[in-house]
PDB file of C-alpha atoms and ligand atoms in Angstrom:
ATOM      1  CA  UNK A   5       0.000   0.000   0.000  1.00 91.00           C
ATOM      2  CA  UNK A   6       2.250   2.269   1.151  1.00 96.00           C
ATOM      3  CA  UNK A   7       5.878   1.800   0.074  1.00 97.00           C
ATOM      4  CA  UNK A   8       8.852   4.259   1.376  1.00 97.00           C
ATOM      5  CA  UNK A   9      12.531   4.256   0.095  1.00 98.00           C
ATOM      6  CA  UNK A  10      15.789   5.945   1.779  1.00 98.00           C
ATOM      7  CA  UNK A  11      13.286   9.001   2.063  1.00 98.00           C
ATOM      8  CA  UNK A  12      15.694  12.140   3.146  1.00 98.00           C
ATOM      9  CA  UNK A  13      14.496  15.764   3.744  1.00 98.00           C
ATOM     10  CA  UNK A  14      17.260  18.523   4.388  1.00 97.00           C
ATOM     11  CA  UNK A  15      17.013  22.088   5.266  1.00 96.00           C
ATOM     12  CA  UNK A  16      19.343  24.189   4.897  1.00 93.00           C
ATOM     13  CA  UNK A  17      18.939  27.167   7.417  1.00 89.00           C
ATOM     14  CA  UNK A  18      21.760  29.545   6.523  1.00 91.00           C
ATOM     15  CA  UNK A  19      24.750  27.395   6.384  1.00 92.00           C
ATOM     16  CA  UNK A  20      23.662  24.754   8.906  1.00 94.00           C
ATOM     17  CA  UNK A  21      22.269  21.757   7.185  1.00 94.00           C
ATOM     18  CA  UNK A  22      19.202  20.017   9.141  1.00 95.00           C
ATOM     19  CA  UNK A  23      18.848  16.639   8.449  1.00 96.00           C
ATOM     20  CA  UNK A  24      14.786  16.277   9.289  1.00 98.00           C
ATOM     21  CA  UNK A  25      14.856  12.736   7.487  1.00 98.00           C
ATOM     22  CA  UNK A  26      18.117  10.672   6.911  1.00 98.00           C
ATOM     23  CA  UNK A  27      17.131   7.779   4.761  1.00 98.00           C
ATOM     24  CA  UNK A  28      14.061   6.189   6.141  1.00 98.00           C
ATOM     25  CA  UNK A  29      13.030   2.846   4.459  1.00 97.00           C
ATOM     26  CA  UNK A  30       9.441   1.538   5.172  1.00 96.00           C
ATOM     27  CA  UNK A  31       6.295  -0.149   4.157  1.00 96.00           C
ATOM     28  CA  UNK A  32       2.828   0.209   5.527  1.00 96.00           C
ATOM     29  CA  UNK A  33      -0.148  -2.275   4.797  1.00 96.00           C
ATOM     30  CA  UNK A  34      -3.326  -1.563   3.888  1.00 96.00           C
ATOM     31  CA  UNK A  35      -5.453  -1.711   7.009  1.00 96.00           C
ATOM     32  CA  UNK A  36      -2.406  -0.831   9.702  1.00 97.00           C
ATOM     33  CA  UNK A  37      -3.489   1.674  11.877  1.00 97.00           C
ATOM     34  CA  UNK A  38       0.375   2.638  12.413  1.00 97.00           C
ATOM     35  CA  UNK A  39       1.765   5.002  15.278  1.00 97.00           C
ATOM     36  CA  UNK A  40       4.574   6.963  14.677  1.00 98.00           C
ATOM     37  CA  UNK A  41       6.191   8.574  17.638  1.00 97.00           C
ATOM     38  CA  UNK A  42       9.059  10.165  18.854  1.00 96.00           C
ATOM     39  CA  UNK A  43      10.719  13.032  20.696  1.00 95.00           C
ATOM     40  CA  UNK A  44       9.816  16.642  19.500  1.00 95.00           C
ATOM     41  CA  UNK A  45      12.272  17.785  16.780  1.00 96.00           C
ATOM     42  CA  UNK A  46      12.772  13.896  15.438  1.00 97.00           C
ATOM     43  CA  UNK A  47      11.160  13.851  12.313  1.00 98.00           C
ATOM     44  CA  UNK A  48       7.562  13.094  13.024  1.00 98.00           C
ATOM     45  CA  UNK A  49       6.034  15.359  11.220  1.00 97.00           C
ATOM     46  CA  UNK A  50       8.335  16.316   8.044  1.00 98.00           C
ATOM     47  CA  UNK A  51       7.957  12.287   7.264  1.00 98.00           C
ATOM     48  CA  UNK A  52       3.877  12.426   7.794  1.00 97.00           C
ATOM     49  CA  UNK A  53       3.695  15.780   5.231  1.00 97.00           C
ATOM     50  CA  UNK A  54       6.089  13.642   2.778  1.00 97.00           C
ATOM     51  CA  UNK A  55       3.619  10.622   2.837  1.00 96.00           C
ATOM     52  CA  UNK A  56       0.238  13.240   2.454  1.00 96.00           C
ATOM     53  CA  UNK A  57       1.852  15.227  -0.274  1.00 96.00           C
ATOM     54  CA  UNK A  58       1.744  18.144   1.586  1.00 95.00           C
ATOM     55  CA  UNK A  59       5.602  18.394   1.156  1.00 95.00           C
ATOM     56  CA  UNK A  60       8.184  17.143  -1.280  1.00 95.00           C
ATOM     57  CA  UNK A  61      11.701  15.226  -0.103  1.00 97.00           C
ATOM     58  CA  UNK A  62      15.033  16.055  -0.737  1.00 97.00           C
ATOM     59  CA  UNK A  63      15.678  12.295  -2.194  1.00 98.00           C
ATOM     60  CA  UNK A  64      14.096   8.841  -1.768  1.00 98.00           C
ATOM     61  CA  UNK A  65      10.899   7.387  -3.206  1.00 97.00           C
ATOM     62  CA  UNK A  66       7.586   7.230  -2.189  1.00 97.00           C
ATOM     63  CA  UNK A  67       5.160   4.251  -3.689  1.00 97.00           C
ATOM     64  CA  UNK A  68       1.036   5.103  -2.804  1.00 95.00           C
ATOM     65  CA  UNK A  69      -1.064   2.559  -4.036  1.00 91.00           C
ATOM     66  CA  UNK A  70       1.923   1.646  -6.868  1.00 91.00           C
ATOM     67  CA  UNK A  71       2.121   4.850  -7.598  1.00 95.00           C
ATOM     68  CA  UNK A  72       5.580   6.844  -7.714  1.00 96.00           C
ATOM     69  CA  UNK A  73       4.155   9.866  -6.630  1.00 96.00           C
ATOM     70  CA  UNK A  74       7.146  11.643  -6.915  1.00 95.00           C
ATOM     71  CA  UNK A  75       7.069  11.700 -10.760  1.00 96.00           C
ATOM     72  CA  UNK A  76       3.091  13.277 -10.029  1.00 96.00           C
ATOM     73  CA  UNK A  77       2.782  17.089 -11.845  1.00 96.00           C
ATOM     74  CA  UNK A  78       1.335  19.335  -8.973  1.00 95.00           C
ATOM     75  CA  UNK A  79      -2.339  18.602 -10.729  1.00 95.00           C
ATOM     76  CA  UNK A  80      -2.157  15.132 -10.412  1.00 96.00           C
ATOM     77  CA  UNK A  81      -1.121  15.703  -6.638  1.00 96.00           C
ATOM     78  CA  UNK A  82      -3.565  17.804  -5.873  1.00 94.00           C
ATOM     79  CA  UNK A  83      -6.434  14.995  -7.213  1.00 94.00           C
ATOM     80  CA  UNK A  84      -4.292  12.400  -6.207  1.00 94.00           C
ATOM     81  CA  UNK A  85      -5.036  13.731  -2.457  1.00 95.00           C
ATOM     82  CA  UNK A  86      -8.631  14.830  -3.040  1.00 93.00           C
ATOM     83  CA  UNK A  87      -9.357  11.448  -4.363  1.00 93.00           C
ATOM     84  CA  UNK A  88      -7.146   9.006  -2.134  1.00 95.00           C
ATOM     85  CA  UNK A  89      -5.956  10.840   1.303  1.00 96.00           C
ATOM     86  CA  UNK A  90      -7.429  12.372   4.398  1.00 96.00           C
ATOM     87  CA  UNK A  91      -6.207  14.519   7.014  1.00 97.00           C
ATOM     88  CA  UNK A  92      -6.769  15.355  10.683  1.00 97.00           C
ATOM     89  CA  UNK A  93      -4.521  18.116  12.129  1.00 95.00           C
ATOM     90  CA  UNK A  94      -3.750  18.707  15.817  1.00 94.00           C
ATOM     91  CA  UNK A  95      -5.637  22.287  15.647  1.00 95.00           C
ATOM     92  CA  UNK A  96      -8.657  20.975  13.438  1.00 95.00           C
ATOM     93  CA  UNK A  97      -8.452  23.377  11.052  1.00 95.00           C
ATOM     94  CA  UNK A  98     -11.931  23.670  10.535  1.00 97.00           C
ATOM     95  CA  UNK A  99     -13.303  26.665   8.692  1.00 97.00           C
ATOM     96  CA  UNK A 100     -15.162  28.829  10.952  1.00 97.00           C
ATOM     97  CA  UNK A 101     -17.487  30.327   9.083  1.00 97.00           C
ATOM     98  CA  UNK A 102     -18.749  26.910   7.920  1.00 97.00           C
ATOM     99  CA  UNK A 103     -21.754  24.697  10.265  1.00 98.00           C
ATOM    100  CA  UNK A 104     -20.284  21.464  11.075  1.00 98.00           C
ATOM    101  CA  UNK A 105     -22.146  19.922   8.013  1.00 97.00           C
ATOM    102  CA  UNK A 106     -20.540  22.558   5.892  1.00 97.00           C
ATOM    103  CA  UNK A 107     -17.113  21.765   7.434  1.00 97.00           C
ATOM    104  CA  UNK A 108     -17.698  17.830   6.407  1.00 97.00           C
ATOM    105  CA  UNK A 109     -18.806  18.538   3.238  1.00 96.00           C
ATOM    106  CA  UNK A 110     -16.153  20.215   1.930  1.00 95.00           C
ATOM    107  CA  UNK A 111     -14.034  17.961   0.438  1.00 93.00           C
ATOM    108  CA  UNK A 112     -16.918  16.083  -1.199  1.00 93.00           C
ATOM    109  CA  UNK A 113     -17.957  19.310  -2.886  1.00 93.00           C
ATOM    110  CA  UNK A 114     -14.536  20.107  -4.132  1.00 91.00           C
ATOM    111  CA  UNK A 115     -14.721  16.652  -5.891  1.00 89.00           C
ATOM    112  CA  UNK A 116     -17.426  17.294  -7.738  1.00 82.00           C
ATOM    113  CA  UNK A 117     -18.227  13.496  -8.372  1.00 89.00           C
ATOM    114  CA  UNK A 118     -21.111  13.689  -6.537  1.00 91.00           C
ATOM    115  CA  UNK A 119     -24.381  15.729  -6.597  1.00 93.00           C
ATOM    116  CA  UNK A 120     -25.316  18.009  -3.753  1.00 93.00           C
ATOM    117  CA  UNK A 121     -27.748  15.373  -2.527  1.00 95.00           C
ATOM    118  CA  UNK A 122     -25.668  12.387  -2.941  1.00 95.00           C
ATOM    119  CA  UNK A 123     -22.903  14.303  -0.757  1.00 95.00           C
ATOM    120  CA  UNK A 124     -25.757  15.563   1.960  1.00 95.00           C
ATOM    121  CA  UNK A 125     -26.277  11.728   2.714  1.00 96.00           C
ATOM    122  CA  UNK A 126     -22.832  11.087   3.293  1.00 95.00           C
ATOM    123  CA  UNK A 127     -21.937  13.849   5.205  1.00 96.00           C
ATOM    124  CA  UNK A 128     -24.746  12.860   7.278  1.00 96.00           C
ATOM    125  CA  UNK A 129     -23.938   9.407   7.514  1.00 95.00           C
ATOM    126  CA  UNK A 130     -20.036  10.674   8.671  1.00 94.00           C
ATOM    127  CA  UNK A 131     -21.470  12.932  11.630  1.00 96.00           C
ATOM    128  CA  UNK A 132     -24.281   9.900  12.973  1.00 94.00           C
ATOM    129  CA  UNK A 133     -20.961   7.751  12.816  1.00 91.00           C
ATOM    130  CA  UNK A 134     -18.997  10.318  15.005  1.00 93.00           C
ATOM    131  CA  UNK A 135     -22.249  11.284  17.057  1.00 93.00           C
ATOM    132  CA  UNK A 136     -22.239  15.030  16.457  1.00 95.00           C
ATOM    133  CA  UNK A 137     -25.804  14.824  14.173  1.00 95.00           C
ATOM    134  CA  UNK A 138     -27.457  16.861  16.518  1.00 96.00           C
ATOM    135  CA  UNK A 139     -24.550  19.589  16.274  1.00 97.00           C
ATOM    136  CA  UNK A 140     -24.603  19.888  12.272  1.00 96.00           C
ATOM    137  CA  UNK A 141     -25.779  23.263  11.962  1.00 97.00           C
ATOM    138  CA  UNK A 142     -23.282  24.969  14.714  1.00 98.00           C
ATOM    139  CA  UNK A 143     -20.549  26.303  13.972  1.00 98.00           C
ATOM    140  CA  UNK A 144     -16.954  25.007  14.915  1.00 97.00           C
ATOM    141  CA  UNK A 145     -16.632  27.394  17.682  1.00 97.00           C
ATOM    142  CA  UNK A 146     -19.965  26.855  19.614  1.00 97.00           C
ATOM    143  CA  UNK A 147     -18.763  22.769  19.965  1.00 97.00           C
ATOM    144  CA  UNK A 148     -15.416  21.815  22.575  1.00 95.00           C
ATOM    145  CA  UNK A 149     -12.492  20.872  21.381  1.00 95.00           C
ATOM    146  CA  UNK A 150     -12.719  17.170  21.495  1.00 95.00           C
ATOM    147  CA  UNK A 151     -16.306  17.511  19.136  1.00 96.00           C
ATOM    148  CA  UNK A 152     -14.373  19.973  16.567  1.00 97.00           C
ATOM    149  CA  UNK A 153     -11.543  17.102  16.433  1.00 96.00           C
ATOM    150  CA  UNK A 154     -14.250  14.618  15.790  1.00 96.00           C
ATOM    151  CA  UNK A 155     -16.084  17.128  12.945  1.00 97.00           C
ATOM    152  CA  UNK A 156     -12.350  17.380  11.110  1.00 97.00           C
ATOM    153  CA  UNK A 157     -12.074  13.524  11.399  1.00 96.00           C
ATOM    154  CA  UNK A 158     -15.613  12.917   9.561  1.00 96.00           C
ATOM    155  CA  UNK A 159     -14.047  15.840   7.367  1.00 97.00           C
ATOM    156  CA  UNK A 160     -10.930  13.684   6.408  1.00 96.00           C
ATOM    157  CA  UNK A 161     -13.212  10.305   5.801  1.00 95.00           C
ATOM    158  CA  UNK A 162     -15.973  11.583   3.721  1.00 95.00           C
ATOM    159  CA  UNK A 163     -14.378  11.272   0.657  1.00 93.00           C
ATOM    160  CA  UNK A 164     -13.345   7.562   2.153  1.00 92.00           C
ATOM    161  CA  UNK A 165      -9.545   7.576   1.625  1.00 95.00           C
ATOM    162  CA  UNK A 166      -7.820   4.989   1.328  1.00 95.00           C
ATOM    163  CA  UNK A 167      -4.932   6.415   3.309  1.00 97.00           C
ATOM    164  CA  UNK A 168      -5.677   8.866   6.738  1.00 98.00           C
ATOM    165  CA  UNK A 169      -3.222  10.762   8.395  1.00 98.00           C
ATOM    166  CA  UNK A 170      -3.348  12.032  11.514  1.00 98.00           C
ATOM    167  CA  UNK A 171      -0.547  14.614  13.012  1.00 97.00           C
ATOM    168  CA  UNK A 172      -0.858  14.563  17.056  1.00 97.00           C
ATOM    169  CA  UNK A 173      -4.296  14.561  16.585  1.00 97.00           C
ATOM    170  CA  UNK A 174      -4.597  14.812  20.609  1.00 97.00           C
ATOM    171  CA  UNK A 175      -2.246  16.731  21.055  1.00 95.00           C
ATOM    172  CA  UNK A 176      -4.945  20.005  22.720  1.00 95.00           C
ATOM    173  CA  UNK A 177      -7.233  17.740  24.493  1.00 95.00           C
ATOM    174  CA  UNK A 178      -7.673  16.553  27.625  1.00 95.00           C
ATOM    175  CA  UNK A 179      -6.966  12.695  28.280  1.00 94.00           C
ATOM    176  CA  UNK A 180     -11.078  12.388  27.993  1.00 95.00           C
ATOM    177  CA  UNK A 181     -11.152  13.877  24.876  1.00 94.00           C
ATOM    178  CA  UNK A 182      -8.407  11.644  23.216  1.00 96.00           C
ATOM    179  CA  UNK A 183     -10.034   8.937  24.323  1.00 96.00           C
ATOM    180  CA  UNK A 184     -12.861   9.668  22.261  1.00 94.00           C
ATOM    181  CA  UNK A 185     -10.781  10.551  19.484  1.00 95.00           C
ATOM    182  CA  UNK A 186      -8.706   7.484  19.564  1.00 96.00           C
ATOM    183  CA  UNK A 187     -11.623   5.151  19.867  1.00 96.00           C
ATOM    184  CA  UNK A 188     -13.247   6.932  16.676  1.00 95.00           C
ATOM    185  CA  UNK A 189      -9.530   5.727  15.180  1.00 96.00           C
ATOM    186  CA  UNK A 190     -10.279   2.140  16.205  1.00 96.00           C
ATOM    187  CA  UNK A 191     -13.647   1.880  14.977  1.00 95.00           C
ATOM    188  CA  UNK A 192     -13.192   3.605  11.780  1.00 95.00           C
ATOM    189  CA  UNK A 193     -10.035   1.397  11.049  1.00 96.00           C
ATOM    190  CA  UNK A 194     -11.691  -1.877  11.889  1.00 96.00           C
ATOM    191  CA  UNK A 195     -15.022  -1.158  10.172  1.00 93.00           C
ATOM    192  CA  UNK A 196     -13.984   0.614   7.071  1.00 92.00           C
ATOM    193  CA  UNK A 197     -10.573  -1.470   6.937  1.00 95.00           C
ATOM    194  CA  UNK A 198      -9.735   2.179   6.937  1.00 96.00           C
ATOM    195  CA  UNK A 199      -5.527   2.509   6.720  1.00 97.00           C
ATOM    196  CA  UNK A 200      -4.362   5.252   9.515  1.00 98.00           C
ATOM    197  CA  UNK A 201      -1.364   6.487   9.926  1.00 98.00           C
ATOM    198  CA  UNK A 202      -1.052   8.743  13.254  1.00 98.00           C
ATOM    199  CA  UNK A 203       1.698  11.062  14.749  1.00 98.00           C
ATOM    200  CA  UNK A 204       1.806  10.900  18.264  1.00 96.00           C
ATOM    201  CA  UNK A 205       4.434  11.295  21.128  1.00 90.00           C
ATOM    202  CA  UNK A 206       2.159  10.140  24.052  1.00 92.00           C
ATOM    203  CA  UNK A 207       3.298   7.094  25.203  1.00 92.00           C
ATOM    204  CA  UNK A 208      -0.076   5.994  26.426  1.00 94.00           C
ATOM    205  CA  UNK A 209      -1.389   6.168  22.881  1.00 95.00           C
ATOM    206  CA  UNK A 210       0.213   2.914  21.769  1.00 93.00           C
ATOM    207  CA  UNK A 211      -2.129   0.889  23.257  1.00 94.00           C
ATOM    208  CA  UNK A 212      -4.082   1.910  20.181  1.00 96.00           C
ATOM    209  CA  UNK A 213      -1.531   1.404  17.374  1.00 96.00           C
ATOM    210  CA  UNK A 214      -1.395  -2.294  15.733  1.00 95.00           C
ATOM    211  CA  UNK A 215       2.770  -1.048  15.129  1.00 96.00           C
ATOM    212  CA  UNK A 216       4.842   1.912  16.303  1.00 97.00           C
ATOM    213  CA  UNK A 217       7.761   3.507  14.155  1.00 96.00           C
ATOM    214  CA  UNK A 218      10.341   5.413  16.215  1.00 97.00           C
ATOM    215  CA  UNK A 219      11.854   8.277  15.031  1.00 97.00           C
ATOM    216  CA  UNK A 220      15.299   9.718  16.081  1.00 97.00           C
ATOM    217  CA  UNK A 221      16.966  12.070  14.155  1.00 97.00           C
ATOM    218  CA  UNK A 222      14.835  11.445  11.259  1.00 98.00           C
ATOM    219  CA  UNK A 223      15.788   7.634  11.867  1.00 98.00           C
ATOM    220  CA  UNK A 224      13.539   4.888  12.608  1.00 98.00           C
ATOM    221  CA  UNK A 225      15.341   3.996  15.233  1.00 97.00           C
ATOM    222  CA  UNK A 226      12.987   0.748  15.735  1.00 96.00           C
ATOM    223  CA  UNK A 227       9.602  -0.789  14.404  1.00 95.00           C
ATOM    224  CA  UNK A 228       7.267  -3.127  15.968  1.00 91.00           C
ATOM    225  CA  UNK A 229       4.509  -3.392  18.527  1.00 79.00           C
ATOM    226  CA  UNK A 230       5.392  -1.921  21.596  1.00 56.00           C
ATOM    227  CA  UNK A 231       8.265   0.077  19.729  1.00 46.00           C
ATOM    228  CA  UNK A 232      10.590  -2.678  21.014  1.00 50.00           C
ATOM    229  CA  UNK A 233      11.760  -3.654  17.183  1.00 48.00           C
ATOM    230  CA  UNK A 234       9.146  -6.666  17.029  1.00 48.00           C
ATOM    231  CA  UNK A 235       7.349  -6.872  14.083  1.00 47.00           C
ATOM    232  CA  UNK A 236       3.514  -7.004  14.761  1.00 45.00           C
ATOM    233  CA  UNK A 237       1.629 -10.453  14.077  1.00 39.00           C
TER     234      UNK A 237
HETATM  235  N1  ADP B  14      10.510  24.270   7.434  1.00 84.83           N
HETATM  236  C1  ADP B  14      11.578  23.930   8.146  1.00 84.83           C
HETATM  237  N2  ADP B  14      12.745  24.601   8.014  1.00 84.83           N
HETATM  238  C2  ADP B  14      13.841  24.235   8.721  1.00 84.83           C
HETATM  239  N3  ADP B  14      13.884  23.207   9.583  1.00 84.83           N
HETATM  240  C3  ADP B  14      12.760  22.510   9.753  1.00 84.83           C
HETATM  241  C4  ADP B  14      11.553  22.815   9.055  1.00 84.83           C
HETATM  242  N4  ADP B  14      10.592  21.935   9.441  1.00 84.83           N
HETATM  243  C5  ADP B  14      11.176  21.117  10.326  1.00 84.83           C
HETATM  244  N5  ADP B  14      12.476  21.454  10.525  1.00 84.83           N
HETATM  245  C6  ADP B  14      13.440  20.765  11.407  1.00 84.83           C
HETATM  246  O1  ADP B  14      13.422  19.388  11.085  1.00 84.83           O
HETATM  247  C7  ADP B  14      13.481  18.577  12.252  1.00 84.83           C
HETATM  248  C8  ADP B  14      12.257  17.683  12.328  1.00 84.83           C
HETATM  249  O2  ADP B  14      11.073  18.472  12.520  1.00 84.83           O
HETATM  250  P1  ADP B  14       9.621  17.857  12.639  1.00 84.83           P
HETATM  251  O3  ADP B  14       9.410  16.916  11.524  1.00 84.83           O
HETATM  252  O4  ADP B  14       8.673  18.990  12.740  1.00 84.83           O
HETATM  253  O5  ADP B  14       9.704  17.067  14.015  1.00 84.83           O
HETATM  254  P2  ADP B  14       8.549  16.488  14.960  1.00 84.83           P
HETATM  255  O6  ADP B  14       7.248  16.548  14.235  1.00 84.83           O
HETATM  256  O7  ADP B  14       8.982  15.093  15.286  1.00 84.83           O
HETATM  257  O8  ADP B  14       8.554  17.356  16.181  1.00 84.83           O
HETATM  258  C9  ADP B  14      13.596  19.549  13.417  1.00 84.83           C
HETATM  259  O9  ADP B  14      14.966  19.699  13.727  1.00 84.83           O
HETATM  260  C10 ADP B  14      13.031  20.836  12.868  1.00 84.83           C
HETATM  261  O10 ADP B  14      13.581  21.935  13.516  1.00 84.83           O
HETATM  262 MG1   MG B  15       5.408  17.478  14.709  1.00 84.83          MG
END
């Protein structure tokens, strides 16, 4: 599914040389719901925006779905994550001007495969799944952080990606409220088969993950279930 080779990022800030990524090698199945954590500053992030397209590497190949998407034109990126990817972000980025049901449909409409009532259904469908039905016609600031997280997530899935990604999702809630959030996770990725790939660096969080990457440096420094290098069953 997903398919990652000696993937390097550099920045170059003046004349010191940051080395976000240094060669990481992976491969991620469809239906892992894959943790990758690590200390602030390791890499976490740089490697997520690499894998949604949201950022291009310095070297190293990326294979989605057998596609090189490195040899994509910026049009065929931009459909390529319309079509296939979803994203959650750890400060929802939800428009605020937007009801909740705006705020889901949004990606649908920018598809335009669908017709307005064909979209409706399925936006609707997304909020009964993450409970927030009754909330559709509020707007992002009149619901608490943990029910904005959950509007951004039926945002991300209501295009049904095959790939989501999820950067420290939790990271502004309360232990309550992540809860929630990573339950939501769990269900969508055992229902929908749904593949989920999640930044975190909350240790108690890998309860949740079927495999943990380690970053350090922009290393994986190991890969398995509890992060101790074992490859999960
Ligand atoms: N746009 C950027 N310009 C320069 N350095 C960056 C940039 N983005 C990230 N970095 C550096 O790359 C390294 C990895 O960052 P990041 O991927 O954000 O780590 P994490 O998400 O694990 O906290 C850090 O040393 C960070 O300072
Ligand atoms: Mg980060």
């Amino acid at each position: 599914m997903i398919r990652i080779d000696n993937l390097k990022k550099l920045y170059h800030m003046g004349t010191v040389e940051v080395r976000a990524l240094d060669g990481v090698t992976l491969d991620i199945a469809k239906g892992e719901f894959l943790g990758i954590m690590g200390a602030s500053g390791s890499g976490k992030t740089t490697l997520l925006h690499m894998l949604g397209l949201l950022d291009e590497p310095s070297s190293g190949s990326i294979l989605l779905d057998n596609t090189d998407v490195g040899k994509l034109t910026d049009y065929e990126k931009t459909m390529f994550r319309l079509y296939k990817l979803g994203y959650v972000f750890q400060d929802y980025a939800l428009v605020p001007d937007l009801t909740v049901m705006e705020n889901v449909s949004l990606p649908a409409m920018l598809r335009k495969d669908r017709d307005e009532e064909q979209i409706k259904a399925d936006s609707y469908e997304i909020l009964q799944k993450i409970g927030l039905c009754d909330r559709r016609d509020h707007l992002p600031r009149e619901l608490s952080g943990g029910q904005q997280q959950r509007v951004s997530i039926a945002r991300a899935m209501v295009n049904k990606p095959d790939i989501l990604f999820a950067d420290e999702p939790c990271a502004n809630l309360d232990s309550e409220n992540s809860r929630m959030v990573l339950e939501l996770f769990r269900e969508i990725n055992e229902e929908f088969r749904q593949t989920i790939v999640m930044v975190s660096h909350e240790d108690w969080h890998k309860e949740y993950f079927h495999r943990i990457i380690r970053l350090k440096d922009g290393k994986v420094v190991s890969d398995g279930v509890n992060g101790n290098g074992e490859k999960a069953g």
